[in-house]
PDB file of C-alpha atoms in Angstrom:
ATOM      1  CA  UNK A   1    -148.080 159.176 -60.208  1.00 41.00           C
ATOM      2  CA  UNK A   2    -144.928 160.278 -58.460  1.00 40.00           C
ATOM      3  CA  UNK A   3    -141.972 157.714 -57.635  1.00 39.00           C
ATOM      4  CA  UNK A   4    -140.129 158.138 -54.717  1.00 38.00           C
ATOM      5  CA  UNK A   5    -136.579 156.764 -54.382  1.00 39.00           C
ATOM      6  CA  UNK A   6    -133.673 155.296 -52.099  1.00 40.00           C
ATOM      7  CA  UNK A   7    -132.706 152.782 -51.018  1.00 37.00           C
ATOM      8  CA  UNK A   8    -129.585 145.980 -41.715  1.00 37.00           C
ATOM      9  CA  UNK A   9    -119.687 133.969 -32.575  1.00 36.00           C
ATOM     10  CA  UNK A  10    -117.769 132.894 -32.523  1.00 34.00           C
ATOM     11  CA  UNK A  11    -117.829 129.129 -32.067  1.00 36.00           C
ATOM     12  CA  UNK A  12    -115.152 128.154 -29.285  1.00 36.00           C
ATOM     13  CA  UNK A  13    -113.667 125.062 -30.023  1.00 37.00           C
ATOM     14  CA  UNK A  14    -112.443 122.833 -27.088  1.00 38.00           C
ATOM     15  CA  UNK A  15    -109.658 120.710 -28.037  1.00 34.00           C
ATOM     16  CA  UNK A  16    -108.507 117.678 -26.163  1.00 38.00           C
ATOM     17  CA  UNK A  17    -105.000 116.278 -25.843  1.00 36.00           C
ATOM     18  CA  UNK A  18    -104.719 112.641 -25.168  1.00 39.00           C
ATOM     19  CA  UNK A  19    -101.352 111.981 -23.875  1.00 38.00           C
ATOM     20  CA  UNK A  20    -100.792 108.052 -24.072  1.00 41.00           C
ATOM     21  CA  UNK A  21     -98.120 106.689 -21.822  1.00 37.00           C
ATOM     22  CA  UNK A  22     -96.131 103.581 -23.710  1.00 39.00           C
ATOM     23  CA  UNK A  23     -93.695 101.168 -22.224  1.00 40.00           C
ATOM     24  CA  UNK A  24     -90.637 102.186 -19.471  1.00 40.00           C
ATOM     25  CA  UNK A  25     -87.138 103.314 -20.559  1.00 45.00           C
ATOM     26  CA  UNK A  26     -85.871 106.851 -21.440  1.00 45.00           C
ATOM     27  CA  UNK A  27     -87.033 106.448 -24.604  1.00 46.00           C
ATOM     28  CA  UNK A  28     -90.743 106.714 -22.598  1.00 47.00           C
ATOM     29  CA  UNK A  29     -89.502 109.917 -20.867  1.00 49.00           C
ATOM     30  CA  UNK A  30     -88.090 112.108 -23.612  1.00 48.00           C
ATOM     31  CA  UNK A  31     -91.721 111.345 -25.233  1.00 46.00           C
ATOM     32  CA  UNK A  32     -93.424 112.321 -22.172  1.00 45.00           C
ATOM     33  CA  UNK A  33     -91.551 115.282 -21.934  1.00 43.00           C
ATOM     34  CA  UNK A  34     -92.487 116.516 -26.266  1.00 47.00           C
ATOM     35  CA  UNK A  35     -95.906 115.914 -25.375  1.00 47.00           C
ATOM     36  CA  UNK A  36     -96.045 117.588 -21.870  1.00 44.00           C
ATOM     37  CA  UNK A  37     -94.106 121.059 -23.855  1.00 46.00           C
ATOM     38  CA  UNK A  38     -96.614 120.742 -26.508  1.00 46.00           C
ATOM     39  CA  UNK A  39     -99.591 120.627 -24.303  1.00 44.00           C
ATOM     40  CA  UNK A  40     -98.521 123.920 -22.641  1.00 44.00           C
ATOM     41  CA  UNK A  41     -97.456 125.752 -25.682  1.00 44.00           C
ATOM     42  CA  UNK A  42    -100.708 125.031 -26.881  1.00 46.00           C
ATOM     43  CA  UNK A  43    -103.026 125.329 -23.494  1.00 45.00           C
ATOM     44  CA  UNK A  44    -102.240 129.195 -24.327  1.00 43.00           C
ATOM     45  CA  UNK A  45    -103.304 129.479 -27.753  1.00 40.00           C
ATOM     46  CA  UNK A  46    -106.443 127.656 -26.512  1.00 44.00           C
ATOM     47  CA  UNK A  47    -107.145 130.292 -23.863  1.00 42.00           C
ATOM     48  CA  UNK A  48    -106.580 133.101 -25.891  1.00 42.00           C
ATOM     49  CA  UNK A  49    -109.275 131.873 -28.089  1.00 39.00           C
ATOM     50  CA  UNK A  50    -111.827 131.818 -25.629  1.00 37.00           C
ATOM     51  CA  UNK A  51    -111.258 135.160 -24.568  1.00 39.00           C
ATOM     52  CA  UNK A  52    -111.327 136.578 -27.570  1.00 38.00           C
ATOM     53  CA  UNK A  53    -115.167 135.297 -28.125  1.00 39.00           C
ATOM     54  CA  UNK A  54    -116.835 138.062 -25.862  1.00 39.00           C
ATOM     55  CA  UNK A  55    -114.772 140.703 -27.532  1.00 38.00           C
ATOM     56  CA  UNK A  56    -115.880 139.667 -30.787  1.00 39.00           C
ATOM     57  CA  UNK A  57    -119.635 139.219 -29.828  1.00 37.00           C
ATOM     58  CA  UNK A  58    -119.495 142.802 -28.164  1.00 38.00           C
ATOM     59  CA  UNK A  59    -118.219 144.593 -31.623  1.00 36.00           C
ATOM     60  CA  UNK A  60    -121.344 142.634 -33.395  1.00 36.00           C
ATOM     61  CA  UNK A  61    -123.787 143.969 -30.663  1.00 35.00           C
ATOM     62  CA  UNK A  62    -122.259 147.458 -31.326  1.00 34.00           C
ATOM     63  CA  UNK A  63    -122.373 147.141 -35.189  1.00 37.00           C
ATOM     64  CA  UNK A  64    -126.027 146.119 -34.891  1.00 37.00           C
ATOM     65  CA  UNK A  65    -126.780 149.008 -32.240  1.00 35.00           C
ATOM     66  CA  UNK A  66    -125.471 151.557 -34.916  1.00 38.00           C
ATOM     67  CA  UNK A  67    -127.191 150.271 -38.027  1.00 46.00           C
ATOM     68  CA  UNK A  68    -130.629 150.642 -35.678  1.00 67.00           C
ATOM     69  CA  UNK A  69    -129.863 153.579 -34.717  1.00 92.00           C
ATOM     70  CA  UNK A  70    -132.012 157.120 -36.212  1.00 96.00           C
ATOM     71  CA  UNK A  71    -129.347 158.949 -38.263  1.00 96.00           C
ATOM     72  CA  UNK A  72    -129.143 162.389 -40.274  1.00 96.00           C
ATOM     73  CA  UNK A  73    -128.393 165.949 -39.020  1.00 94.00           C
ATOM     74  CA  UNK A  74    -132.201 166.845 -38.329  1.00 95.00           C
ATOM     75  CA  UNK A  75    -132.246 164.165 -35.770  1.00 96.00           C
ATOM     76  CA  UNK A  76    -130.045 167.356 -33.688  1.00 95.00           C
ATOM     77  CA  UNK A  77    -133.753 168.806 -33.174  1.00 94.00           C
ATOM     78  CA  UNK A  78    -135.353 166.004 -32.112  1.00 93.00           C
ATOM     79  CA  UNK A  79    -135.762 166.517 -28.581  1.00 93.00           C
ATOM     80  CA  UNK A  80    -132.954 164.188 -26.284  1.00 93.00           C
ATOM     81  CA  UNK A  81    -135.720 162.708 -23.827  1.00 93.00           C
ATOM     82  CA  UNK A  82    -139.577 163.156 -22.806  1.00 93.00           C
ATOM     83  CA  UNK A  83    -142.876 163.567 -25.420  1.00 92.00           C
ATOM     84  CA  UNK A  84    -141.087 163.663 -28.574  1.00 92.00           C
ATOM     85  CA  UNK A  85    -138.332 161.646 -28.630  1.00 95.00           C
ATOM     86  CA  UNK A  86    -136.773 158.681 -30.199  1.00 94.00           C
ATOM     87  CA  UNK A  87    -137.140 156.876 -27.199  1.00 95.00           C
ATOM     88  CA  UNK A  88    -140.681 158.120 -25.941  1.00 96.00           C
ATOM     89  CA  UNK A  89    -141.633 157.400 -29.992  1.00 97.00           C
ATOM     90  CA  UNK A  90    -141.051 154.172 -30.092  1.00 96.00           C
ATOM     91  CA  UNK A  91    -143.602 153.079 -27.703  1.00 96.00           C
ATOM     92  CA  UNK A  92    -146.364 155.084 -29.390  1.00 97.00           C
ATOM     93  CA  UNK A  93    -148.139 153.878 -32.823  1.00 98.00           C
ATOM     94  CA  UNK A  94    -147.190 156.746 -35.842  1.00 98.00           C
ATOM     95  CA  UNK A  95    -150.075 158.563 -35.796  1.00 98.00           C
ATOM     96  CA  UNK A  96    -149.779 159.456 -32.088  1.00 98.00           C
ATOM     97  CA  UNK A  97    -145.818 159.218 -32.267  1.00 98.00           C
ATOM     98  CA  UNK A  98    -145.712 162.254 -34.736  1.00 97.00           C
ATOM     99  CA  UNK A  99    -148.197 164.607 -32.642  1.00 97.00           C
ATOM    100  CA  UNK A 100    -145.284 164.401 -30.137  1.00 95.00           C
ATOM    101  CA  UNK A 101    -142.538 165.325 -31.946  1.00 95.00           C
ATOM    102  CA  UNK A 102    -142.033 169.398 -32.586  1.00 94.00           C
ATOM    103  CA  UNK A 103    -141.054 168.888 -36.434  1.00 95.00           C
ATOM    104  CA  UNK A 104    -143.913 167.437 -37.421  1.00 98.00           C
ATOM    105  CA  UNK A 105    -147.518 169.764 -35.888  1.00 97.00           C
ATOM    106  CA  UNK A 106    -148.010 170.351 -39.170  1.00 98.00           C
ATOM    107  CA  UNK A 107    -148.446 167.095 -40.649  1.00 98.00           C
ATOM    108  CA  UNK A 108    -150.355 166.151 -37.391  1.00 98.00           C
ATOM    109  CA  UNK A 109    -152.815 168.710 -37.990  1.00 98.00           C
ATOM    110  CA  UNK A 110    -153.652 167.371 -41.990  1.00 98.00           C
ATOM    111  CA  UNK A 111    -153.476 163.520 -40.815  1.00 98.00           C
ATOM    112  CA  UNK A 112    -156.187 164.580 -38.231  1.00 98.00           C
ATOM    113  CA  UNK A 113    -158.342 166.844 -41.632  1.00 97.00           C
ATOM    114  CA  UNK A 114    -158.178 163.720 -43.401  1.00 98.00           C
ATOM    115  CA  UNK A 115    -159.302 160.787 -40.857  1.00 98.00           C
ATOM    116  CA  UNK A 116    -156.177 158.715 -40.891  1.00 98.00           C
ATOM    117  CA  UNK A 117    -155.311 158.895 -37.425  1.00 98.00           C
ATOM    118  CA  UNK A 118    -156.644 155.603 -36.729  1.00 98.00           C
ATOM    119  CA  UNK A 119    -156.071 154.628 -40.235  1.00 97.00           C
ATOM    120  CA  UNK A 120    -152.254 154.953 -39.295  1.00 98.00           C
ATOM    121  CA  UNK A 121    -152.182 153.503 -35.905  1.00 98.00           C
ATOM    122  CA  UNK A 122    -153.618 150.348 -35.877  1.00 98.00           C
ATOM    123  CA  UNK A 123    -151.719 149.438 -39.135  1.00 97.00           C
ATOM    124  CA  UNK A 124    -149.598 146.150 -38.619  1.00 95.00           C
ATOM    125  CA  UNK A 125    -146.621 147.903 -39.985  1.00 97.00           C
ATOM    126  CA  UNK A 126    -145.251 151.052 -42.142  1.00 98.00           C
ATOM    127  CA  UNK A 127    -142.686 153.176 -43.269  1.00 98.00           C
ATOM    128  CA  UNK A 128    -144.350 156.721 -43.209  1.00 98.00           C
ATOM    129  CA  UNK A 129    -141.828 160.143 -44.871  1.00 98.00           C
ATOM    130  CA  UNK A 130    -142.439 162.994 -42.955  1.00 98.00           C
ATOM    131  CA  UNK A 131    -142.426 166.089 -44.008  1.00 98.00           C
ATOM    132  CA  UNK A 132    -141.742 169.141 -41.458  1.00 98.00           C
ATOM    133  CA  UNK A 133    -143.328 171.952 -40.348  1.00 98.00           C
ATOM    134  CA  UNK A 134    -140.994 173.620 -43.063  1.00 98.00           C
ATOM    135  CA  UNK A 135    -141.830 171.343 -45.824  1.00 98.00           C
ATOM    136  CA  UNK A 136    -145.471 172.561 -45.587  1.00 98.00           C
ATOM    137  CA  UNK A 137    -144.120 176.271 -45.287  1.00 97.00           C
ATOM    138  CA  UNK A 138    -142.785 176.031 -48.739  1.00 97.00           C
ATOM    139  CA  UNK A 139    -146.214 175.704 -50.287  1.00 97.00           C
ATOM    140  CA  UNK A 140    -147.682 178.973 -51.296  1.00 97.00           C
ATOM    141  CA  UNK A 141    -150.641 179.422 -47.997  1.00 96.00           C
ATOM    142  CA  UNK A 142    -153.627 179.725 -50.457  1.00 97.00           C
ATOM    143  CA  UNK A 143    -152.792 176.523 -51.531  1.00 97.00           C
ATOM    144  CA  UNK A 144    -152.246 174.385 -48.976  1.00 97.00           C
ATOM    145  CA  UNK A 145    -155.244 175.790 -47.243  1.00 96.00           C
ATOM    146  CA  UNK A 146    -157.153 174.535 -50.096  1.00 97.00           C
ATOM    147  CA  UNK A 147    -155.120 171.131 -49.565  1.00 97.00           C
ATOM    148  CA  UNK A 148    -156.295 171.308 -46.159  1.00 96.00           C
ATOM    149  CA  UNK A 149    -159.741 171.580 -46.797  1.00 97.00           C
ATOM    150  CA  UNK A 150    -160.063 168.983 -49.771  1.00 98.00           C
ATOM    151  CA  UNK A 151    -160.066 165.491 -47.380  1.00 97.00           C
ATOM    152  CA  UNK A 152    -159.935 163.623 -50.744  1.00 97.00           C
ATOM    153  CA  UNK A 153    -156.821 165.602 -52.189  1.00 98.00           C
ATOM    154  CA  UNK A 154    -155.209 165.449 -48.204  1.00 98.00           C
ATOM    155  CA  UNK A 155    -155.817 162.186 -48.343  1.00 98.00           C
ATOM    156  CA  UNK A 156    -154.458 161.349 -51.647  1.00 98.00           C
ATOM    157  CA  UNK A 157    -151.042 163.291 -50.829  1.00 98.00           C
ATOM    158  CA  UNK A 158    -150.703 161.877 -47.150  1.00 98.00           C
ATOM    159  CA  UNK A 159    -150.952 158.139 -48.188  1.00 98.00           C
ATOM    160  CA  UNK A 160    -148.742 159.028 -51.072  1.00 98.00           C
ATOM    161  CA  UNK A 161    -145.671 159.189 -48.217  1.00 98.00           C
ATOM    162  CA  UNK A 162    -146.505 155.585 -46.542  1.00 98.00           C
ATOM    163  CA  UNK A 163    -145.691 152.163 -47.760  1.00 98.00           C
ATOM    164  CA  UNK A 164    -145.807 149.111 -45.986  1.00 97.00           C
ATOM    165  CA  UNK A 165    -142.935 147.389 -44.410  1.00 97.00           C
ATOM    166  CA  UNK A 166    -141.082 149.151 -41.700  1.00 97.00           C
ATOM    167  CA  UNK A 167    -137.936 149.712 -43.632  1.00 97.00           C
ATOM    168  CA  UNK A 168    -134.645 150.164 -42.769  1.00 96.00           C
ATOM    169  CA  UNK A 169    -132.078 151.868 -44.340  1.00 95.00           C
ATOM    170  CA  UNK A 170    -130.421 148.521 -45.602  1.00 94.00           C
ATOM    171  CA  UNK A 171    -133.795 147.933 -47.607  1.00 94.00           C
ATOM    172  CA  UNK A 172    -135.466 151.160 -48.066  1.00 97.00           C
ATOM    173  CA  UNK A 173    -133.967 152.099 -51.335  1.00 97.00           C
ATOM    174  CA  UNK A 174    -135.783 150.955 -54.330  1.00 97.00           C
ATOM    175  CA  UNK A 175    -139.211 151.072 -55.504  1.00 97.00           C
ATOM    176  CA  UNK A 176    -142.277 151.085 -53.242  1.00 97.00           C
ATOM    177  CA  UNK A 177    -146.481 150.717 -53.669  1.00 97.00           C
ATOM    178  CA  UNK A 178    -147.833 153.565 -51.186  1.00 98.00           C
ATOM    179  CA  UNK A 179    -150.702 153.535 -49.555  1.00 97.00           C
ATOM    180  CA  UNK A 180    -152.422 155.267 -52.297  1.00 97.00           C
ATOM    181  CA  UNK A 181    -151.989 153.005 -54.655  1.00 97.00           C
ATOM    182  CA  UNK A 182    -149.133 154.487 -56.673  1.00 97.00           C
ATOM    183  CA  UNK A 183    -145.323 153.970 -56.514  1.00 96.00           C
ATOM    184  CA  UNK A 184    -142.514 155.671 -54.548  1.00 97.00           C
ATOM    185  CA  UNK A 185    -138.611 155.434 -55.226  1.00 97.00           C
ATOM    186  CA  UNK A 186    -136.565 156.112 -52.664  1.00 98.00           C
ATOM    187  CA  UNK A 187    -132.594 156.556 -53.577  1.00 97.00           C
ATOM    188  CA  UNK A 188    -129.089 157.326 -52.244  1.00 97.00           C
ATOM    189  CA  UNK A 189    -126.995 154.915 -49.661  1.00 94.00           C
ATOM    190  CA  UNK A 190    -125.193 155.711 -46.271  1.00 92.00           C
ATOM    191  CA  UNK A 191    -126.880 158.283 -44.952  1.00 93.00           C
ATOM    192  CA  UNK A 192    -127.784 160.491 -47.473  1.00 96.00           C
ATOM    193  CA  UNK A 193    -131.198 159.948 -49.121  1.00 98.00           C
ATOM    194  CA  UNK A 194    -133.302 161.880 -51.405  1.00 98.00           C
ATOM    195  CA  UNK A 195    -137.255 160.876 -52.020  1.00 98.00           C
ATOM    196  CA  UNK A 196    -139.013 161.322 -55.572  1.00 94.00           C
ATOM    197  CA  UNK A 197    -139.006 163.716 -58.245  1.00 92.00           C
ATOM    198  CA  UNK A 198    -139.021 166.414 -55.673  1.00 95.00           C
ATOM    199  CA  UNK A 199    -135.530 164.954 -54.203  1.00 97.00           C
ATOM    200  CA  UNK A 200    -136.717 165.378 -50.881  1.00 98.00           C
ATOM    201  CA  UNK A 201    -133.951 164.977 -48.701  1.00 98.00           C
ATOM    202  CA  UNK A 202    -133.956 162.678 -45.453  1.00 98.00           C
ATOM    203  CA  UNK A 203    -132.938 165.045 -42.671  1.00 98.00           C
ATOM    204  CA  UNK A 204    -133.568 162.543 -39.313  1.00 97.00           C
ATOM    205  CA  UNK A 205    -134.350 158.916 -41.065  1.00 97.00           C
ATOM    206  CA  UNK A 206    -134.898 155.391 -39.577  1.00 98.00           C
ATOM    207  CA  UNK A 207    -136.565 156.618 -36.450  1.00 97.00           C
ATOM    208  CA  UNK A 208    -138.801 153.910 -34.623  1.00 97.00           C
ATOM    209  CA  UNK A 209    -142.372 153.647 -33.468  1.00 97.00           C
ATOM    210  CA  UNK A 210    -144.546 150.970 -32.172  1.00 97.00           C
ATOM    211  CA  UNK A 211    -145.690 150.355 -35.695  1.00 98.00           C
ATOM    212  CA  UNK A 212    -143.840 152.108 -38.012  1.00 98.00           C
ATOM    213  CA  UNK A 213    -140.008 153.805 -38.758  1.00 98.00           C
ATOM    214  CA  UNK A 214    -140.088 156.936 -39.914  1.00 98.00           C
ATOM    215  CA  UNK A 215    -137.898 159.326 -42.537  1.00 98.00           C
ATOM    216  CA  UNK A 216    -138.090 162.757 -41.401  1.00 98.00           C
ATOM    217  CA  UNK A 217    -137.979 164.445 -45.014  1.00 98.00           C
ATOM    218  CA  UNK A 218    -137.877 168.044 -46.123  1.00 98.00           C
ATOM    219  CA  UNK A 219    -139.830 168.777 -49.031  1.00 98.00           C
ATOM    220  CA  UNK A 220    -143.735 167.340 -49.448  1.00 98.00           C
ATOM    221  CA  UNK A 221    -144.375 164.485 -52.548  1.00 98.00           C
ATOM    222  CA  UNK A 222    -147.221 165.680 -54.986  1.00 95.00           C
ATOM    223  CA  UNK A 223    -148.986 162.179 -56.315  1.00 92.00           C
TER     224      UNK A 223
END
């Protein structure tokens, strides 16, 4: 069987000052007068602290937003808005996700040969590698016709690219059990991926659906 490989505040503290006022005499003042110059120098401090909380808590929203975020250059033909994309995707289940997005008719067509549409959908949760339109153009037509028509091979190769999980790219590398029962590595960091022995590359990865997050991959993994 084939392997395929790759691998997502600040508490403000509130101090008090207690000034204590002793017995009369200058000796009462000059103390008076320390603790009242240390109370300001230090009322500053305090309120610079503070402020600094929502700035912090912004640049950890932002650093989250970004590791969520779809990334790779294919994600350029994905289209900006409408059927098809990211957004519109990730209220759809995968099956029905996919037959909206332009890169992928071809896979939509063999997931509907082989019976998996509902198969995929009502799954609790996956992490599906797509292969393009052009993925599918690179095997010779006489044989993936015959694909097409075999629902037991189609089926056997299309479960081969799901595992279970929706994985991000902070713990999609490694070692996965697919759908069909056999084992896919996925390797590289960042942003730059490659899937199985066929070092299928991820062109638009970590895109989200209702159920599942899909790589956008161009080459298609033989079991």
């Amino acid at each position: 069987m084939r392997k395929i490989t790759r691998t997502t505040g600040l508490a403000a503290m509130a101090l008090t000052l207690s000034l204590g006022l002793a017995a009369c005499g200058n000796e009462d003042d000059d103390s008076s007068a320390s603790e009242t110059s240390s109370s300001a120098s230090e009322s500053p401090m305090e309120s610079e602290s503070m402020e600094s909380t929502p700035m912090e808590s912004e640049s950890t929203m932002t650093e989250g937003s970004a590791a969520a975020a779809p990334f790779g250059e294919g994600c350029a033909a994905v289209p900006t808005e409408g059927a098809g994309s990211v957004d519109s995707m990730a209220t759809k289940p995968v099956a029905t996700a996919a037959s909206e997005n332009p890169l992928l008719t071809t896979l939509v067509a063999a997931v509907g040969k082989a019976g998996l549409v509902d198969t995929l959908n009502s799954a609790e949760a996956l992490t599906v590698f797509a292969p393009t339109d052009d993925a599918f153009a690179q095997i010779p037509k006489k044989d993936l016709n015959a694909l097409l028509k075999d629902k037991k091979a189609l089926t056997e190769v299309l479960t081969h690219h799901v595992v279970a999980g929706q994985l991000g790219p902070d713990e999609v590398g490694g070692e996965h059990e697919t759908l069909a029962g056999d084992t896919v590595e996925v390797m590289g960091e960042g942003e730059a991926w490659t899937v199985g022995d066929e070092e299928a590359a991820v062109l638009c990865g970590n895109i989200p659906t209702a159920n599942a997050t899909v790589y956008v991959i161009d080459t298609v993994l033989m079991p």
